[in-house]
Amino acid sequence: ILNVEQSPQSLHVQEGDSTNFTCSFPSSNFYALHWYRWETAKSPEALFVMTLNGDEKKKGQISATLNTKEGYSYLYIKGSQPEDSATYLCACHTGNQFYFGTGTSLTVIP
Amino acid sequence: DSGVTQTPKHLITATGQRVTLRCSPRSGDLSVYWYQQSLDQGLQFLIQYYNGEERAKGNILERFSAQQFPDLHSELNLSSLELGDSALYFCASARGTGGSVDTQYFGPGTRLTVL
């Protein structure tokens, strides 16, 4: 079983603040890193798929970076809005299956 | 709406019973993935099918089985149900090659309650 860890577990920020979370994974047997946004009572929604060391992806005010050598990915949200409130989940693919972290729950306070 | 449909939405059954969960992927998607989310655990990958064939297997119990049909819909069969099988079961579909980089689109889930 692969250990994928996310920190912090939860986060409260004020509207307009920028924030970031971490996803850590074992760097061996790494194929891809997926980020998802999961709102309460909905399904996970794909944000990014990243594979290469140094990869950077951006979608609106959300961006992510990947370091496969040291085994971590950062997700950044610039200028958080209340609608960004959700759980952000990462998943590591080892080539034959996915391992998910437990997520970072973000609450953006208006 | 991701375009992935799952039925039923809710299912309540008793221990020892068998149930079938159904997933219809987005039009054109060849891969279907099954996941389990129980209260005490995060999202767990169960199994993946690509174009009718099993592609990857995760933490799927022997009491569980799945298949993907020629029309690409998939079914997850859960048998000899136990209380601990109560969970939210998601399926997701993807268009690509069935590999690790395909973007997955999740269905709304089936909530299974075993009494």
PDB file of C-alpha atoms in Angstrom:
ATOM      1  CA  ILE A   1       0.000   0.000   0.000  1.00  0.00           C
ATOM      2  CA  LEU A   2       1.366   3.397  -0.985  1.00  0.00           C
ATOM      3  CA  ASN A   3       1.199   6.192   1.558  1.00  0.00           C
ATOM      4  CA  VAL A   4      -0.088   9.429   0.036  1.00  0.00           C
ATOM      5  CA  GLU A   5      -0.259  12.212   2.582  1.00  0.00           C
ATOM      6  CA  GLN A   6      -1.890  15.588   2.344  1.00  0.00           C
ATOM      7  CA  SER A   7      -1.402  18.561   4.593  1.00  0.00           C
ATOM      8  CA  PRO A   8      -2.902  20.410   6.199  1.00  0.00           C
ATOM      9  CA  GLN A   9      -5.989  18.317   6.899  1.00  0.00           C
ATOM     10  CA  SER A  10      -8.143  21.440   6.959  1.00  0.00           C
ATOM     11  CA  LEU A  11      -7.700  25.110   6.379  1.00  0.00           C
ATOM     12  CA  HIS A  12      -9.791  28.223   6.938  1.00  0.00           C
ATOM     13  CA  VAL A  13      -8.833  31.362   5.042  1.00  0.00           C
ATOM     14  CA  GLN A  14     -10.366  34.755   4.448  1.00  0.00           C
ATOM     15  CA  GLU A  15     -11.770  35.658   1.051  1.00  0.00           C
ATOM     16  CA  GLY A  16      -8.987  37.096  -1.072  1.00  0.00           C
ATOM     17  CA  ASP A  17      -6.196  35.197   0.707  1.00  0.00           C
ATOM     18  CA  SER A  18      -3.884  32.979  -1.279  1.00  0.00           C
ATOM     19  CA  THR A  19      -3.212  29.526   0.042  1.00  0.00           C
ATOM     20  CA  ASN A  20      -1.418  26.306  -0.753  1.00  0.00           C
ATOM     21  CA  PHE A  21      -1.531  22.646   0.228  1.00  0.00           C
ATOM     22  CA  THR A  22       0.858  19.750  -0.069  1.00  0.00           C
ATOM     23  CA  CYS A  23       0.538  16.228  -1.383  1.00  0.00           C
ATOM     24  CA  SER A  24       3.421  13.882  -0.517  1.00  0.00           C
ATOM     25  CA  PHE A  25       3.999  10.499  -2.094  1.00  0.00           C
ATOM     26  CA  PRO A  26       6.802   7.942  -2.377  1.00  0.00           C
ATOM     27  CA  SER A  27       8.942   8.944  -5.346  1.00  0.00           C
ATOM     28  CA  SER A  28       9.577   5.369  -6.438  1.00  0.00           C
ATOM     29  CA  ASN A  29       7.009   3.709  -8.744  1.00  0.00           C
ATOM     30  CA  PHE A  30       5.576   7.071  -9.690  1.00  0.00           C
ATOM     31  CA  TYR A  31       3.645   7.438 -12.929  1.00  0.00           C
ATOM     32  CA  ALA A  32       1.231  10.315 -12.469  1.00  0.00           C
ATOM     33  CA  LEU A  33      -0.254  12.647  -9.906  1.00  0.00           C
ATOM     34  CA  HIS A  34      -3.908  13.668 -10.116  1.00  0.00           C
ATOM     35  CA  TRP A  35      -5.542  16.576  -8.294  1.00  0.00           C
ATOM     36  CA  TYR A  36      -9.286  16.699  -7.692  1.00  0.00           C
ATOM     37  CA  ARG A  37     -11.675  19.235  -6.264  1.00  0.00           C
ATOM     38  CA  TRP A  38     -14.501  17.694  -4.265  1.00  0.00           C
ATOM     39  CA  GLU A  39     -17.408  19.780  -3.095  1.00  0.00           C
ATOM     40  CA  THR A  40     -19.718  18.515  -0.396  1.00  0.00           C
ATOM     41  CA  ALA A  41     -22.549  16.323  -1.727  1.00  0.00           C
ATOM     42  CA  LYS A  42     -20.981  16.259  -5.188  1.00  0.00           C
ATOM     43  CA  SER A  43     -18.470  14.064  -7.003  1.00  0.00           C
ATOM     44  CA  PRO A  44     -14.742  14.633  -7.357  1.00  0.00           C
ATOM     45  CA  GLU A  45     -13.891  16.901 -10.275  1.00  0.00           C
ATOM     46  CA  ALA A  46     -10.548  16.559 -12.023  1.00  0.00           C
ATOM     47  CA  LEU A  47      -8.245  19.571 -11.818  1.00  0.00           C
ATOM     48  CA  PHE A  48      -4.861  18.440 -13.088  1.00  0.00           C
ATOM     49  CA  VAL A  49      -2.925  15.387 -14.190  1.00  0.00           C
ATOM     50  CA  MET A  50       0.831  15.767 -13.857  1.00  0.00           C
ATOM     51  CA  THR A  51       3.609  13.403 -14.796  1.00  0.00           C
ATOM     52  CA  LEU A  52       6.943  15.143 -15.296  1.00  0.00           C
ATOM     53  CA  ASN A  53       9.294  16.478 -12.662  1.00  0.00           C
ATOM     54  CA  GLY A  54       8.982  20.256 -12.666  1.00  0.00           C
ATOM     55  CA  ASP A  55       5.546  20.180 -14.265  1.00  0.00           C
ATOM     56  CA  GLU A  56       3.401  23.215 -13.603  1.00  0.00           C
ATOM     57  CA  LYS A  57      -0.270  23.376 -14.474  1.00  0.00           C
ATOM     58  CA  LYS A  58      -2.739  26.241 -14.144  1.00  0.00           C
ATOM     59  CA  LYS A  59      -6.528  26.512 -14.311  1.00  0.00           C
ATOM     60  CA  GLY A  60      -7.867  29.971 -13.530  1.00  0.00           C
ATOM     61  CA  GLN A  61      -6.598  30.979 -10.112  1.00  0.00           C
ATOM     62  CA  ILE A  62      -5.545  27.421  -9.222  1.00  0.00           C
ATOM     63  CA  SER A  63      -2.113  26.086 -10.084  1.00  0.00           C
ATOM     64  CA  ALA A  64      -0.034  23.063  -9.188  1.00  0.00           C
ATOM     65  CA  THR A  65       3.596  22.044  -9.270  1.00  0.00           C
ATOM     66  CA  LEU A  66       5.199  18.627  -9.172  1.00  0.00           C
ATOM     67  CA  ASN A  67       8.516  17.378  -7.793  1.00  0.00           C
ATOM     68  CA  THR A  68       8.834  13.667  -8.532  1.00  0.00           C
ATOM     69  CA  LYS A  69      12.371  13.383  -7.184  1.00  0.00           C
ATOM     70  CA  GLU A  70      11.428  14.389  -3.683  1.00  0.00           C
ATOM     71  CA  GLY A  71       7.858  13.142  -3.935  1.00  0.00           C
ATOM     72  CA  TYR A  72       5.579  16.109  -3.482  1.00  0.00           C
ATOM     73  CA  SER A  73       3.128  18.345  -5.286  1.00  0.00           C
ATOM     74  CA  TYR A  74       1.836  21.752  -4.248  1.00  0.00           C
ATOM     75  CA  LEU A  75      -1.578  23.130  -5.093  1.00  0.00           C
ATOM     76  CA  TYR A  76      -1.917  26.922  -4.963  1.00  0.00           C
ATOM     77  CA  ILE A  77      -5.056  29.006  -4.936  1.00  0.00           C
ATOM     78  CA  LYS A  78      -4.568  32.702  -5.567  1.00  0.00           C
ATOM     79  CA  GLY A  79      -7.172  35.081  -4.181  1.00  0.00           C
ATOM     80  CA  SER A  80      -9.486  32.460  -2.662  1.00  0.00           C
ATOM     81  CA  GLN A  81     -13.212  32.906  -3.130  1.00  0.00           C
ATOM     82  CA  PRO A  82     -16.037  31.323  -1.083  1.00  0.00           C
ATOM     83  CA  GLU A  83     -16.839  29.106  -4.071  1.00  0.00           C
ATOM     84  CA  ASP A  84     -13.340  27.597  -3.762  1.00  0.00           C
ATOM     85  CA  SER A  85     -14.468  25.962  -0.527  1.00  0.00           C
ATOM     86  CA  ALA A  86     -14.102  22.227  -1.089  1.00  0.00           C
ATOM     87  CA  THR A  87     -11.892  19.271  -0.310  1.00  0.00           C
ATOM     88  CA  TYR A  88      -8.836  19.066  -2.527  1.00  0.00           C
ATOM     89  CA  LEU A  89      -7.734  15.502  -3.113  1.00  0.00           C
ATOM     90  CA  CYS A  90      -4.585  14.160  -4.693  1.00  0.00           C
ATOM     91  CA  ALA A  91      -4.037  10.671  -6.064  1.00  0.00           C
ATOM     92  CA  CYS A  92      -0.798   8.991  -7.076  1.00  0.00           C
ATOM     93  CA  HIS A  93      -0.781   6.446  -9.896  1.00  0.00           C
ATOM     94  CA  THR A  94       1.936   3.806  -9.622  1.00  0.00           C
ATOM     95  CA  GLY A  95       1.440   2.306 -13.041  1.00  0.00           C
ATOM     96  CA  ASN A  96      -1.145  -0.210 -11.955  1.00  0.00           C
ATOM     97  CA  GLN A  97      -3.394   1.522  -9.459  1.00  0.00           C
ATOM     98  CA  PHE A  98      -4.343   4.754  -7.766  1.00  0.00           C
ATOM     99  CA  TYR A  99      -3.650   5.713  -4.170  1.00  0.00           C
ATOM    100  CA  PHE A 100      -5.532   8.667  -2.754  1.00  0.00           C
ATOM    101  CA  GLY A 101      -4.648  11.062   0.014  1.00  0.00           C
ATOM    102  CA  THR A 102      -7.269  11.954   2.586  1.00  0.00           C
ATOM    103  CA  GLY A 103      -7.665  15.465   1.232  1.00  0.00           C
ATOM    104  CA  THR A 104      -7.330  19.036   2.450  1.00  0.00           C
ATOM    105  CA  SER A 105     -10.619  20.651   3.396  1.00  0.00           C
ATOM    106  CA  LEU A 106     -10.606  24.333   2.487  1.00  0.00           C
ATOM    107  CA  THR A 107     -13.138  26.804   3.855  1.00  0.00           C
ATOM    108  CA  VAL A 108     -13.042  30.329   2.472  1.00  0.00           C
ATOM    109  CA  ILE A 109     -14.717  32.787   4.818  1.00  0.00           C
ATOM    110  CA  PRO A 110     -16.470  35.717   3.101  1.00  0.00           C
TER     111      PRO A 110
ATOM    112  CA  ASP B   1     -22.975  17.075 -14.708  1.00  0.00           C
ATOM    113  CA  SER B   2     -20.015  14.920 -15.765  1.00  0.00           C
ATOM    114  CA  GLY B   3     -22.008  12.799 -18.213  1.00  0.00           C
ATOM    115  CA  VAL B   4     -21.350   9.647 -16.174  1.00  0.00           C
ATOM    116  CA  THR B   5     -24.481   8.041 -14.782  1.00  0.00           C
ATOM    117  CA  GLN B   6     -24.804   5.611 -11.915  1.00  0.00           C
ATOM    118  CA  THR B   7     -27.806   3.643 -10.766  1.00  0.00           C
ATOM    119  CA  PRO B   8     -29.282   3.247  -8.310  1.00  0.00           C
ATOM    120  CA  LYS B   9     -28.611   6.415  -6.345  1.00  0.00           C
ATOM    121  CA  HIS B  10     -29.321   4.732  -3.019  1.00  0.00           C
ATOM    122  CA  LEU B  11     -29.493   1.085  -2.057  1.00  0.00           C
ATOM    123  CA  ILE B  12     -30.446  -0.396   1.289  1.00  0.00           C
ATOM    124  CA  THR B  13     -30.034  -4.095   1.819  1.00  0.00           C
ATOM    125  CA  ALA B  14     -29.298  -6.699   4.471  1.00  0.00           C
ATOM    126  CA  THR B  15     -26.151  -8.565   5.407  1.00  0.00           C
ATOM    127  CA  GLY B  16     -25.507 -11.618   3.286  1.00  0.00           C
ATOM    128  CA  GLN B  17     -27.298 -10.226   0.262  1.00  0.00           C
ATOM    129  CA  ARG B  18     -25.944  -9.482  -3.204  1.00  0.00           C
ATOM    130  CA  VAL B  19     -26.332  -6.230  -5.130  1.00  0.00           C
ATOM    131  CA  THR B  20     -25.353  -4.886  -8.524  1.00  0.00           C
ATOM    132  CA  LEU B  21     -24.315  -1.302  -9.131  1.00  0.00           C
ATOM    133  CA  ARG B  22     -24.415   0.063 -12.646  1.00  0.00           C
ATOM    134  CA  CYS B  23     -22.326   2.701 -14.370  1.00  0.00           C
ATOM    135  CA  SER B  24     -22.713   4.241 -17.817  1.00  0.00           C
ATOM    136  CA  PRO B  25     -19.612   6.124 -18.965  1.00  0.00           C
ATOM    137  CA  ARG B  26     -19.541   9.348 -20.946  1.00  0.00           C
ATOM    138  CA  SER B  27     -20.110   8.873 -24.629  1.00  0.00           C
ATOM    139  CA  GLY B  28     -16.838   7.848 -26.250  1.00  0.00           C
ATOM    140  CA  ASP B  29     -15.049   6.952 -23.026  1.00  0.00           C
ATOM    141  CA  LEU B  30     -13.492   3.495 -23.036  1.00  0.00           C
ATOM    142  CA  SER B  31     -12.269   3.268 -19.438  1.00  0.00           C
ATOM    143  CA  VAL B  32     -14.373   2.754 -16.346  1.00  0.00           C
ATOM    144  CA  TYR B  33     -12.987   2.916 -12.816  1.00  0.00           C
ATOM    145  CA  TRP B  34     -14.691   1.872  -9.593  1.00  0.00           C
ATOM    146  CA  TYR B  35     -13.986   3.462  -6.214  1.00  0.00           C
ATOM    147  CA  GLN B  36     -15.239   2.954  -2.695  1.00  0.00           C
ATOM    148  CA  GLN B  37     -15.493   5.671  -0.099  1.00  0.00           C
ATOM    149  CA  SER B  38     -16.350   4.471   3.380  1.00  0.00           C
ATOM    150  CA  LEU B  39     -16.581   6.590   6.523  1.00  0.00           C
ATOM    151  CA  ASP B  40     -13.406   5.366   8.121  1.00  0.00           C
ATOM    152  CA  GLN B  41     -11.321   5.403   4.971  1.00  0.00           C
ATOM    153  CA  GLY B  42     -10.679   7.778   2.127  1.00  0.00           C
ATOM    154  CA  LEU B  43     -11.340   7.051  -1.492  1.00  0.00           C
ATOM    155  CA  GLN B  44     -10.135   3.556  -2.409  1.00  0.00           C
ATOM    156  CA  PHE B  45      -9.510   2.389  -5.936  1.00  0.00           C
ATOM    157  CA  LEU B  46     -11.202  -0.938  -6.641  1.00  0.00           C
ATOM    158  CA  ILE B  47     -10.797  -1.828 -10.309  1.00  0.00           C
ATOM    159  CA  GLN B  48     -10.438  -0.428 -13.824  1.00  0.00           C
ATOM    160  CA  TYR B  49     -11.757  -1.714 -17.129  1.00  0.00           C
ATOM    161  CA  TYR B  50     -10.641  -0.545 -20.525  1.00  0.00           C
ATOM    162  CA  ASN B  51     -12.660  -1.428 -23.592  1.00  0.00           C
ATOM    163  CA  GLY B  52     -14.139  -4.503 -21.966  1.00  0.00           C
ATOM    164  CA  GLU B  53     -10.994  -5.846 -20.360  1.00  0.00           C
ATOM    165  CA  GLU B  54      -9.685  -5.580 -16.838  1.00  0.00           C
ATOM    166  CA  ARG B  55      -6.785  -3.101 -16.856  1.00  0.00           C
ATOM    167  CA  ALA B  56      -5.900  -2.557 -13.215  1.00  0.00           C
ATOM    168  CA  LYS B  57      -6.918  -3.954  -9.873  1.00  0.00           C
ATOM    169  CA  GLY B  58      -6.797  -2.266  -6.510  1.00  0.00           C
ATOM    170  CA  ASN B  59      -8.111  -3.199  -3.101  1.00  0.00           C
ATOM    171  CA  ILE B  60     -11.094  -5.130  -4.328  1.00  0.00           C
ATOM    172  CA  LEU B  61     -12.386  -7.911  -2.105  1.00  0.00           C
ATOM    173  CA  GLU B  62     -12.922 -11.386  -3.512  1.00  0.00           C
ATOM    174  CA  ARG B  63     -16.631 -11.006  -2.726  1.00  0.00           C
ATOM    175  CA  PHE B  64     -16.733  -8.148  -5.235  1.00  0.00           C
ATOM    176  CA  SER B  65     -16.520  -8.494  -8.984  1.00  0.00           C
ATOM    177  CA  ALA B  66     -16.982  -6.223 -11.943  1.00  0.00           C
ATOM    178  CA  GLN B  67     -17.312  -6.360 -15.672  1.00  0.00           C
ATOM    179  CA  GLN B  68     -17.567  -4.028 -18.628  1.00  0.00           C
ATOM    180  CA  PHE B  69     -20.005  -4.911 -21.366  1.00  0.00           C
ATOM    181  CA  PRO B  70     -19.685  -4.437 -25.153  1.00  0.00           C
ATOM    182  CA  ASP B  71     -21.712  -1.211 -24.930  1.00  0.00           C
ATOM    183  CA  LEU B  72     -19.074  -0.067 -22.390  1.00  0.00           C
ATOM    184  CA  HIS B  73     -21.353   0.196 -19.398  1.00  0.00           C
ATOM    185  CA  SER B  74     -20.008  -1.486 -16.303  1.00  0.00           C
ATOM    186  CA  GLU B  75     -21.456  -3.318 -13.347  1.00  0.00           C
ATOM    187  CA  LEU B  76     -19.995  -3.841  -9.904  1.00  0.00           C
ATOM    188  CA  ASN B  77     -21.336  -6.897  -8.120  1.00  0.00           C
ATOM    189  CA  LEU B  78     -21.084  -7.063  -4.348  1.00  0.00           C
ATOM    190  CA  SER B  79     -21.977 -10.342  -2.684  1.00  0.00           C
ATOM    191  CA  SER B  80     -22.212 -11.761   0.849  1.00  0.00           C
ATOM    192  CA  LEU B  81     -22.578  -8.205   2.019  1.00  0.00           C
ATOM    193  CA  GLU B  82     -21.259  -7.179   5.416  1.00  0.00           C
ATOM    194  CA  LEU B  83     -21.975  -4.106   7.513  1.00  0.00           C
ATOM    195  CA  GLY B  84     -18.544  -2.767   6.603  1.00  0.00           C
ATOM    196  CA  ASP B  85     -19.442  -2.700   2.927  1.00  0.00           C
ATOM    197  CA  SER B  86     -21.697   0.278   3.576  1.00  0.00           C
ATOM    198  CA  ALA B  87     -20.105   3.056   1.576  1.00  0.00           C
ATOM    199  CA  LEU B  88     -20.417   5.432  -1.319  1.00  0.00           C
ATOM    200  CA  TYR B  89     -19.388   3.730  -4.544  1.00  0.00           C
ATOM    201  CA  PHE B  90     -18.237   5.944  -7.377  1.00  0.00           C
ATOM    202  CA  CYS B  91     -17.498   5.091 -10.923  1.00  0.00           C
ATOM    203  CA  ALA B  92     -15.470   7.299 -13.208  1.00  0.00           C
ATOM    204  CA  SER B  93     -14.822   7.162 -16.919  1.00  0.00           C
ATOM    205  CA  ALA B  94     -11.985   8.348 -19.136  1.00  0.00           C
ATOM    206  CA  ARG B  95     -11.424   8.638 -22.838  1.00  0.00           C
ATOM    207  CA  GLY B  96      -7.754   7.914 -23.264  1.00  0.00           C
ATOM    208  CA  THR B  97      -5.601   4.874 -23.533  1.00  0.00           C
ATOM    209  CA  GLY B  98      -6.456   3.385 -20.187  1.00  0.00           C
ATOM    210  CA  GLY B  99      -3.184   4.562 -18.728  1.00  0.00           C
ATOM    211  CA  SER B 100      -2.214   6.653 -15.762  1.00  0.00           C
ATOM    212  CA  VAL B 101      -2.665  10.096 -17.293  1.00  0.00           C
ATOM    213  CA  ASP B 102      -6.266   9.932 -18.431  1.00  0.00           C
ATOM    214  CA  THR B 103      -8.532  12.583 -16.931  1.00  0.00           C
ATOM    215  CA  GLN B 104     -11.323  10.867 -15.068  1.00  0.00           C
ATOM    216  CA  TYR B 105     -14.911  12.069 -14.873  1.00  0.00           C
ATOM    217  CA  PHE B 106     -16.788  10.891 -11.820  1.00  0.00           C
ATOM    218  CA  GLY B 107     -20.402   9.844 -11.619  1.00  0.00           C
ATOM    219  CA  PRO B 108     -22.701  10.922  -8.782  1.00  0.00           C
ATOM    220  CA  GLY B 109     -22.154   7.731  -6.802  1.00  0.00           C
ATOM    221  CA  THR B 110     -24.320   4.986  -5.343  1.00  0.00           C
ATOM    222  CA  ARG B 111     -24.785   5.043  -1.592  1.00  0.00           C
ATOM    223  CA  LEU B 112     -25.008   1.498  -0.269  1.00  0.00           C
ATOM    224  CA  THR B 113     -26.313   0.850   3.224  1.00  0.00           C
ATOM    225  CA  VAL B 114     -26.063  -2.659   4.611  1.00  0.00           C
ATOM    226  CA  LEU B 115     -28.259  -3.281   7.667  1.00  0.00           C
TER     227      LEU B 115
END
